Amino acid sequence: KPLLMAPNMPSAKSKSKIAAFWAGAAEMGVKSATLKTGELETEGDTAIEVGTYRLAGAKNKTLDTGKYIVIWKKEGKEWKLHRDIFNSNS
């Protein structure tokens, strides 16, 4: 099961709860998210991605910046989100 660990809220422990989190972010004015991978390590069927993000609203105004770690698991030929944690620089 995927797990999203966003700041200031309980963990989202299912695909539907993760989708609801991002739908709520869109309702709060987030129009885009830009991710920049800084590191990527793989070991067998696991990959660890470390990077930074920027959330933008209307007219590309920066709403937040921060950092993240995502753990990916390979299932068959596809990489799927396993764990996602991020926090703001603000």
Tab-separated table of C-alpha atoms in Angstrom:
chain	number	residue	atom	x	y	z
A	1	LYS	CA	0.000	0.000	0.000
A	2	PRO	CA	1.225	3.518	-0.746
A	3	LEU	CA	1.714	5.931	2.135
A	4	LEU	CA	1.779	9.752	1.989
A	5	MET	CA	3.204	11.563	5.009
A	6	ALA	CA	2.375	15.243	4.520
A	7	PRO	CA	3.038	17.899	7.165
A	8	ASN	CA	0.435	18.759	9.793
A	9	MET	CA	-1.917	15.879	9.058
A	10	PRO	CA	-2.304	12.138	9.632
A	11	SER	CA	-0.702	9.831	7.076
A	12	ALA	CA	-2.765	8.975	3.991
A	13	LYS	CA	-2.685	5.175	3.769
A	14	SER	CA	-4.484	4.403	0.509
A	15	LYS	CA	-4.583	5.519	-3.113
A	16	SER	CA	-7.988	7.132	-2.559
A	17	LYS	CA	-6.784	9.127	0.482
A	18	ILE	CA	-3.675	10.269	-1.406
A	19	ALA	CA	-5.867	11.368	-4.328
A	20	ALA	CA	-8.143	13.203	-1.864
A	21	PHE	CA	-5.121	15.009	-0.385
A	22	TRP	CA	-4.059	16.334	-3.812
A	23	ALA	CA	-7.666	17.215	-4.711
A	24	GLY	CA	-7.813	19.256	-1.495
A	25	ALA	CA	-4.546	20.993	-2.397
A	26	ALA	CA	-6.042	21.952	-5.764
A	27	GLU	CA	-9.136	23.332	-4.014
A	28	MET	CA	-6.820	25.452	-1.835
A	29	GLY	CA	-5.282	27.061	-4.935
A	30	VAL	CA	-2.354	24.811	-5.878
A	31	LYS	CA	-2.213	24.873	-9.682
A	32	SER	CA	1.087	23.060	-10.220
A	33	ALA	CA	3.821	21.142	-8.434
A	34	THR	CA	7.382	21.112	-9.735
A	35	LEU	CA	9.705	18.379	-8.473
A	36	LYS	CA	13.481	18.441	-8.872
A	37	THR	CA	15.280	15.175	-8.155
A	38	GLY	CA	18.620	15.707	-6.395
A	39	GLU	CA	19.538	12.069	-5.727
A	40	LEU	CA	18.285	8.709	-6.913
A	41	GLU	CA	19.539	5.383	-5.553
A	42	THR	CA	18.335	1.960	-6.601
A	43	GLU	CA	18.824	-1.421	-4.973
A	44	GLY	CA	16.968	-4.324	-6.546
A	45	ASP	CA	13.245	-3.517	-6.647
A	46	THR	CA	13.573	-0.405	-4.454
A	47	ALA	CA	14.504	3.157	-5.437
A	48	ILE	CA	14.968	6.134	-3.130
A	49	GLU	CA	14.449	9.609	-4.576
A	50	VAL	CA	15.464	12.776	-2.696
A	51	GLY	CA	14.642	16.205	-4.028
A	52	THR	CA	12.974	19.574	-3.739
A	53	TYR	CA	9.541	20.841	-4.708
A	54	ARG	CA	7.774	24.070	-5.558
A	55	LEU	CA	4.009	24.525	-5.365
A	56	ALA	CA	2.550	27.312	-7.478
A	57	GLY	CA	-0.844	28.969	-7.592
A	58	ALA	CA	-2.519	31.433	-9.906
A	59	LYS	CA	-0.198	33.370	-12.220
A	60	ASN	CA	2.589	30.924	-11.250
A	61	LYS	CA	2.922	32.557	-7.815
A	62	THR	CA	5.055	30.442	-5.460
A	63	LEU	CA	2.908	29.115	-2.621
A	64	ASP	CA	5.498	26.855	-0.985
A	65	THR	CA	8.904	25.275	-1.449
A	66	GLY	CA	10.362	22.319	0.377
A	67	LYS	CA	12.044	18.936	0.213
A	68	TYR	CA	10.886	15.350	-0.169
A	69	ILE	CA	11.884	11.702	-0.046
A	70	VAL	CA	9.995	9.120	-2.090
A	71	ILE	CA	10.560	5.380	-1.897
A	72	TRP	CA	9.516	3.534	-5.050
A	73	LYS	CA	8.892	-0.228	-5.399
A	74	LYS	CA	9.093	-2.066	-8.700
A	75	GLU	CA	6.092	-4.265	-9.403
A	76	GLY	CA	6.603	-6.178	-12.624
A	77	LYS	CA	7.926	-3.573	-15.054
A	78	GLU	CA	6.389	-0.548	-13.281
A	79	TRP	CA	7.776	1.637	-10.507
A	80	LYS	CA	5.037	2.489	-7.981
A	81	LEU	CA	5.017	4.955	-5.127
A	82	HIS	CA	5.566	3.152	-1.838
A	83	ARG	CA	6.321	5.971	0.643
A	84	ASP	CA	6.228	9.753	0.164
A	85	ILE	CA	7.212	12.263	2.842
A	86	PHE	CA	7.743	15.974	2.407
A	87	ASN	CA	8.032	19.154	4.421
A	88	SER	CA	8.055	22.854	3.798
A	89	ASN	CA	11.017	25.192	3.939
A	90	SER	CA	8.699	27.852	5.407
